[in-house]
């Protein structure tokens, strides 16, 4: 499973990329607001750091507007993927952009039927939001299981990207189900490397090594 960073913070993205475990990046207007920088400039910088897909989100509500924004984004770098929302207009834009050879990530997916329409519209990626479903009292990961089953049934090529990840357990469950990608906040990315017994083990090995040195 690929791991993307869900962030528009260039420092975080650079740190994640340095580990060799960051396969791509997803951004959205809320993340850009947090980063406080110009969107296109930020995207350009992110694309120079990470060679994998970098998602840039459109804000128009009509298909023509989304396509126009998508074409502009696609000129920033080869690895740009255009994000459109899961709406009727979003599906139209997805088909139009895909026909032009521009990869699309359909975002704000909350049901398996939405994911079915996304795949039928030729999207490169579907982004189901598991955390927000959990917040609403549903089980977000159940949606991933359903989408995986449907996509396998019909051999859809659309990649399942688990979004709105809140913790490392979401990542583990995504991998067990066989999702293609999980996009994670930097805080969760850091946690993936850690286990308390690893730290205890390193401490013990170093203490024993020092004892060996003292005996020499
Ligand atoms: O990028 C889309 C998604 O990951 C947003 O997550 O935490 O705002 O629900 P969140």
JSON list of C-alpha atoms and ligand atoms in Angstrom, two decimals, residues 6 26-28 30-31 57 83 107 127 129 131-132 135 161-166 183 185, ligand 1:
[
{"chain": "A", "resi": 6, "resn": "UNK", "atom": "CA", "xyz": [-2.12, 14.81, 3.65]},
{"chain": "A", "resi": 26, "resn": "UNK", "atom": "CA", "xyz": [-2.79, 15.22, -1.06]},
{"chain": "A", "resi": 27, "resn": "UNK", "atom": "CA", "xyz": [-3.78, 18.83, -0.44]},
{"chain": "A", "resi": 28, "resn": "UNK", "atom": "CA", "xyz": [-7.09, 20.63, -0.04]},
{"chain": "A", "resi": 30, "resn": "UNK", "atom": "CA", "xyz": [-8.30, 23.75, 4.36]},
{"chain": "A", "resi": 31, "resn": "UNK", "atom": "CA", "xyz": [-4.69, 22.51, 4.37]},
{"chain": "A", "resi": 57, "resn": "UNK", "atom": "CA", "xyz": [-8.24, 20.55, -5.30]},
{"chain": "A", "resi": 83, "resn": "UNK", "atom": "CA", "xyz": [-9.23, 16.79, -7.20]},
{"chain": "A", "resi": 107, "resn": "UNK", "atom": "CA", "xyz": [-12.87, 13.60, -3.16]},
{"chain": "A", "resi": 127, "resn": "UNK", "atom": "CA", "xyz": [-11.03, 9.35, -1.81]},
{"chain": "A", "resi": 129, "resn": "UNK", "atom": "CA", "xyz": [-13.23, 9.91, 4.09]},
{"chain": "A", "resi": 131, "resn": "UNK", "atom": "CA", "xyz": [-12.46, 9.72, 9.83]},
{"chain": "A", "resi": 132, "resn": "UNK", "atom": "CA", "xyz": [-15.41, 11.96, 9.07]},
{"chain": "A", "resi": 135, "resn": "UNK", "atom": "CA", "xyz": [-17.04, 11.22, 13.60]},
{"chain": "A", "resi": 161, "resn": "UNK", "atom": "CA", "xyz": [-7.20, 6.19, -1.38]},
{"chain": "A", "resi": 162, "resn": "UNK", "atom": "CA", "xyz": [-8.22, 6.10, 2.28]},
{"chain": "A", "resi": 163, "resn": "UNK", "atom": "CA", "xyz": [-8.58, 9.75, 3.35]},
{"chain": "A", "resi": 164, "resn": "UNK", "atom": "CA", "xyz": [-9.48, 11.59, 6.54]},
{"chain": "A", "resi": 165, "resn": "UNK", "atom": "CA", "xyz": [-7.18, 9.25, 8.45]},
{"chain": "A", "resi": 166, "resn": "UNK", "atom": "CA", "xyz": [-7.09, 9.99, 12.18]},
{"chain": "A", "resi": 183, "resn": "UNK", "atom": "CA", "xyz": [-3.13, 9.58, 2.93]},
{"chain": "A", "resi": 185, "resn": "UNK", "atom": "CA", "xyz": [-1.42, 13.70, 8.45]},
{"chain": "B", "resi": 1, "resn": "LIG", "atom": "O1", "xyz": [-7.56, 15.55, 2.24]},
{"chain": "B", "resi": 1, "resn": "LIG", "atom": "C1", "xyz": [-8.81, 15.07, 2.54]},
{"chain": "B", "resi": 1, "resn": "LIG", "atom": "C2", "xyz": [-8.96, 14.46, 3.92]},
{"chain": "B", "resi": 1, "resn": "LIG", "atom": "O2", "xyz": [-7.90, 13.62, 4.22]},
{"chain": "B", "resi": 1, "resn": "LIG", "atom": "C3", "xyz": [-9.32, 15.45, 5.00]},
{"chain": "B", "resi": 1, "resn": "LIG", "atom": "O3", "xyz": [-9.26, 14.89, 6.26]},
{"chain": "B", "resi": 1, "resn": "LIG", "atom": "O4", "xyz": [-9.11, 15.24, 8.70]},
{"chain": "B", "resi": 1, "resn": "LIG", "atom": "O5", "xyz": [-10.14, 17.03, 7.28]},
{"chain": "B", "resi": 1, "resn": "LIG", "atom": "O6", "xyz": [-11.35, 14.89, 7.69]},
{"chain": "B", "resi": 1, "resn": "LIG", "atom": "P1", "xyz": [-10.01, 15.56, 7.55]}
]
